[in-house]
Amino acid sequence: MAKTRDRITLTGVRVRAHHGVFDFEREAGQEFVIDVSVAVDLAAAASGDDLARTVHYGELAEAISAAVERDPVDLIETVAERVASVALAFPAVEEVEVTVHKPQAPITVPFTDVAVTIVRGRA
């Protein structure tokens, strides 16, 4: 089976959460920014103008936000894995690329952003 090149992309989903290694990160929380791109065969949905044959990006955004908000963890790598699992739970999703940005990371030198990116597919 050929790998689909069709994608639905959500960029800049902003979620306030309490992830981090340090106590002050867990207590105060901070903003995380999530980019998600899912590989979905969009031909059937487009030809029939049928939402049921694609991924409802509003529902995807809500599921991503809920996944990031819950259960604080130390690493943004863990957050990225959680988001990937949520996206892959949508039946039409074949593969997902997730970037978790932590623009307020506790880094002592000037920086614009720190992020991790993972790509996961169906087993």
PDB file of C-alpha atoms in Angstrom:
ATOM      1  CA  MET A   1       0.000   0.000   0.000  1.00  0.00           C
ATOM      2  CA  ALA A   2       1.384   3.400  -0.974  1.00  0.00           C
ATOM      3  CA  LYS A   3       1.948   5.913   1.772  1.00  0.00           C
ATOM      4  CA  THR A   4      -0.546   8.769   1.562  1.00  0.00           C
ATOM      5  CA  ARG A   5       0.783  12.251   0.991  1.00  0.00           C
ATOM      6  CA  ASP A   6      -2.437  13.997   1.985  1.00  0.00           C
ATOM      7  CA  ARG A   7      -2.251  15.843   5.294  1.00  0.00           C
ATOM      8  CA  ILE A   8      -4.344  17.823   7.726  1.00  0.00           C
ATOM      9  CA  THR A   9      -2.230  20.227   9.780  1.00  0.00           C
ATOM     10  CA  LEU A  10      -2.998  22.107  12.983  1.00  0.00           C
ATOM     11  CA  THR A  11      -0.415  24.752  13.815  1.00  0.00           C
ATOM     12  CA  GLY A  12      -0.014  26.643  17.059  1.00  0.00           C
ATOM     13  CA  VAL A  13      -2.513  24.908  19.342  1.00  0.00           C
ATOM     14  CA  ARG A  14      -1.905  26.742  22.622  1.00  0.00           C
ATOM     15  CA  VAL A  15      -2.395  24.922  25.904  1.00  0.00           C
ATOM     16  CA  ARG A  16      -1.573  25.988  29.444  1.00  0.00           C
ATOM     17  CA  ALA A  17      -0.244  23.006  31.377  1.00  0.00           C
ATOM     18  CA  HIS A  18       2.036  22.070  34.271  1.00  0.00           C
ATOM     19  CA  HIS A  19       4.724  19.895  32.676  1.00  0.00           C
ATOM     20  CA  GLY A  20       8.386  20.195  33.585  1.00  0.00           C
ATOM     21  CA  VAL A  21      11.198  18.815  35.684  1.00  0.00           C
ATOM     22  CA  PHE A  22      11.275  21.721  38.134  1.00  0.00           C
ATOM     23  CA  ASP A  23       8.773  22.282  40.939  1.00  0.00           C
ATOM     24  CA  PHE A  24       8.125  25.878  39.872  1.00  0.00           C
ATOM     25  CA  GLU A  25       7.112  24.650  36.386  1.00  0.00           C
ATOM     26  CA  ARG A  26       4.657  22.204  37.899  1.00  0.00           C
ATOM     27  CA  GLU A  27       3.241  24.821  40.281  1.00  0.00           C
ATOM     28  CA  ALA A  28       2.941  27.865  38.011  1.00  0.00           C
ATOM     29  CA  GLY A  29       2.414  26.113  34.708  1.00  0.00           C
ATOM     30  CA  GLN A  30       3.250  27.598  31.322  1.00  0.00           C
ATOM     31  CA  GLU A  31       2.089  27.701  27.740  1.00  0.00           C
ATOM     32  CA  PHE A  32       2.882  24.852  25.391  1.00  0.00           C
ATOM     33  CA  VAL A  33       2.369  25.200  21.653  1.00  0.00           C
ATOM     34  CA  ILE A  34       1.518  22.111  19.654  1.00  0.00           C
ATOM     35  CA  ASP A  35       1.809  21.533  15.897  1.00  0.00           C
ATOM     36  CA  VAL A  36       0.250  18.354  14.519  1.00  0.00           C
ATOM     37  CA  SER A  37       0.177  17.067  10.974  1.00  0.00           C
ATOM     38  CA  VAL A  38      -1.775  13.880  10.276  1.00  0.00           C
ATOM     39  CA  ALA A  39      -1.516  11.782   7.138  1.00  0.00           C
ATOM     40  CA  VAL A  40      -5.025  10.983   5.946  1.00  0.00           C
ATOM     41  CA  ASP A  41      -6.249   9.771   2.568  1.00  0.00           C
ATOM     42  CA  LEU A  42      -8.462  12.727   1.677  1.00  0.00           C
ATOM     43  CA  ALA A  43      -9.644  11.508  -1.745  1.00  0.00           C
ATOM     44  CA  ALA A  44     -12.766   9.695  -0.525  1.00  0.00           C
ATOM     45  CA  ALA A  45     -13.825  12.547   1.743  1.00  0.00           C
ATOM     46  CA  ALA A  46     -13.296  15.094  -1.020  1.00  0.00           C
ATOM     47  CA  SER A  47     -15.060  13.099  -3.739  1.00  0.00           C
ATOM     48  CA  GLY A  48     -18.143  12.597  -1.580  1.00  0.00           C
ATOM     49  CA  ASP A  49     -17.890  15.826   0.423  1.00  0.00           C
ATOM     50  CA  ASP A  50     -18.156  13.551   3.473  1.00  0.00           C
ATOM     51  CA  LEU A  51     -16.800  14.601   6.880  1.00  0.00           C
ATOM     52  CA  ALA A  52     -17.131  11.018   8.152  1.00  0.00           C
ATOM     53  CA  ARG A  53     -14.369   9.918   5.733  1.00  0.00           C
ATOM     54  CA  THR A  54     -11.744  12.332   7.049  1.00  0.00           C
ATOM     55  CA  VAL A  55     -10.644  13.736  10.417  1.00  0.00           C
ATOM     56  CA  HIS A  56     -12.742  16.485  12.004  1.00  0.00           C
ATOM     57  CA  TYR A  57      -9.959  18.939  12.780  1.00  0.00           C
ATOM     58  CA  GLY A  58     -12.012  20.657  15.486  1.00  0.00           C
ATOM     59  CA  GLU A  59     -12.370  17.375  17.359  1.00  0.00           C
ATOM     60  CA  LEU A  60      -8.678  16.659  16.805  1.00  0.00           C
ATOM     61  CA  ALA A  61      -7.741  20.061  18.268  1.00  0.00           C
ATOM     62  CA  GLU A  62      -9.938  19.485  21.322  1.00  0.00           C
ATOM     63  CA  ALA A  63      -8.476  16.009  21.891  1.00  0.00           C
ATOM     64  CA  ILE A  64      -4.929  17.367  21.607  1.00  0.00           C
ATOM     65  CA  SER A  65      -5.657  20.168  24.055  1.00  0.00           C
ATOM     66  CA  ALA A  66      -7.187  17.763  26.583  1.00  0.00           C
ATOM     67  CA  ALA A  67      -4.211  15.399  26.269  1.00  0.00           C
ATOM     68  CA  VAL A  68      -1.694  18.179  26.904  1.00  0.00           C
ATOM     69  CA  GLU A  69      -3.632  19.612  29.866  1.00  0.00           C
ATOM     70  CA  ARG A  70      -3.911  16.380  31.838  1.00  0.00           C
ATOM     71  CA  ASP A  71      -1.448  14.560  34.096  1.00  0.00           C
ATOM     72  CA  PRO A  72       1.747  16.627  34.389  1.00  0.00           C
ATOM     73  CA  VAL A  73       4.941  14.887  33.252  1.00  0.00           C
ATOM     74  CA  ASP A  74       8.600  15.866  33.310  1.00  0.00           C
ATOM     75  CA  LEU A  75       9.416  15.811  29.598  1.00  0.00           C
ATOM     76  CA  ILE A  76       7.918  17.390  26.500  1.00  0.00           C
ATOM     77  CA  GLU A  77       8.981  14.174  24.757  1.00  0.00           C
ATOM     78  CA  THR A  78       6.337  12.413  26.854  1.00  0.00           C
ATOM     79  CA  VAL A  79       3.774  15.060  25.944  1.00  0.00           C
ATOM     80  CA  ALA A  80       4.588  14.546  22.252  1.00  0.00           C
ATOM     81  CA  GLU A  81       4.065  10.774  22.563  1.00  0.00           C
ATOM     82  CA  ARG A  82       0.744  11.365  24.282  1.00  0.00           C
ATOM     83  CA  VAL A  83      -0.420  13.700  21.507  1.00  0.00           C
ATOM     84  CA  ALA A  84       0.692  11.208  18.845  1.00  0.00           C
ATOM     85  CA  SER A  85      -1.344   8.462  20.513  1.00  0.00           C
ATOM     86  CA  VAL A  86      -4.408  10.695  20.610  1.00  0.00           C
ATOM     87  CA  ALA A  87      -4.079  11.541  16.910  1.00  0.00           C
ATOM     88  CA  LEU A  88      -3.551   7.900  15.925  1.00  0.00           C
ATOM     89  CA  ALA A  89      -6.771   6.994  17.760  1.00  0.00           C
ATOM     90  CA  PHE A  90      -8.668   8.692  14.919  1.00  0.00           C
ATOM     91  CA  PRO A  91      -9.341   5.805  12.507  1.00  0.00           C
ATOM     92  CA  ALA A  92      -8.482   7.733   9.315  1.00  0.00           C
ATOM     93  CA  VAL A  93      -5.033   8.794  10.577  1.00  0.00           C
ATOM     94  CA  GLU A  94      -2.211   6.728   9.080  1.00  0.00           C
ATOM     95  CA  GLU A  95       0.731   8.718  10.465  1.00  0.00           C
ATOM     96  CA  VAL A  96       1.240  11.744  12.679  1.00  0.00           C
ATOM     97  CA  GLU A  97       3.990  14.303  13.118  1.00  0.00           C
ATOM     98  CA  VAL A  98       3.880  16.161  16.428  1.00  0.00           C
ATOM     99  CA  THR A  99       5.960  19.141  17.524  1.00  0.00           C
ATOM    100  CA  VAL A 100       5.700  20.327  21.119  1.00  0.00           C
ATOM    101  CA  HIS A 101       7.100  23.816  21.679  1.00  0.00           C
ATOM    102  CA  LYS A 102       8.041  25.086  25.129  1.00  0.00           C
ATOM    103  CA  PRO A 103       8.734  28.776  24.508  1.00  0.00           C
ATOM    104  CA  GLN A 104       9.083  29.606  28.223  1.00  0.00           C
ATOM    105  CA  ALA A 105      11.468  26.777  29.053  1.00  0.00           C
ATOM    106  CA  PRO A 106      13.809  27.527  31.964  1.00  0.00           C
ATOM    107  CA  ILE A 107      16.932  28.150  29.900  1.00  0.00           C
ATOM    108  CA  THR A 108      19.511  30.682  31.133  1.00  0.00           C
ATOM    109  CA  VAL A 109      20.574  31.994  27.710  1.00  0.00           C
ATOM    110  CA  PRO A 110      18.437  34.016  25.282  1.00  0.00           C
ATOM    111  CA  PHE A 111      16.350  31.783  23.008  1.00  0.00           C
ATOM    112  CA  THR A 112      13.186  31.941  20.963  1.00  0.00           C
ATOM    113  CA  ASP A 113      11.851  28.432  21.319  1.00  0.00           C
ATOM    114  CA  VAL A 114      12.696  24.875  22.294  1.00  0.00           C
ATOM    115  CA  ALA A 115      10.763  22.022  20.743  1.00  0.00           C
ATOM    116  CA  VAL A 116      10.724  18.294  20.147  1.00  0.00           C
ATOM    117  CA  THR A 117       9.303  16.645  17.041  1.00  0.00           C
ATOM    118  CA  ILE A 118       8.295  13.025  16.653  1.00  0.00           C
ATOM    119  CA  VAL A 119       6.750  11.027  13.817  1.00  0.00           C
ATOM    120  CA  ARG A 120       4.636   7.963  14.570  1.00  0.00           C
ATOM    121  CA  GLY A 121       2.577   5.643  12.405  1.00  0.00           C
ATOM    122  CA  ARG A 122       0.229   2.755  12.816  1.00  0.00           C
ATOM    123  CA  ALA A 123       1.879  -0.450  13.985  1.00  0.00           C
TER     124      ALA A 123
END
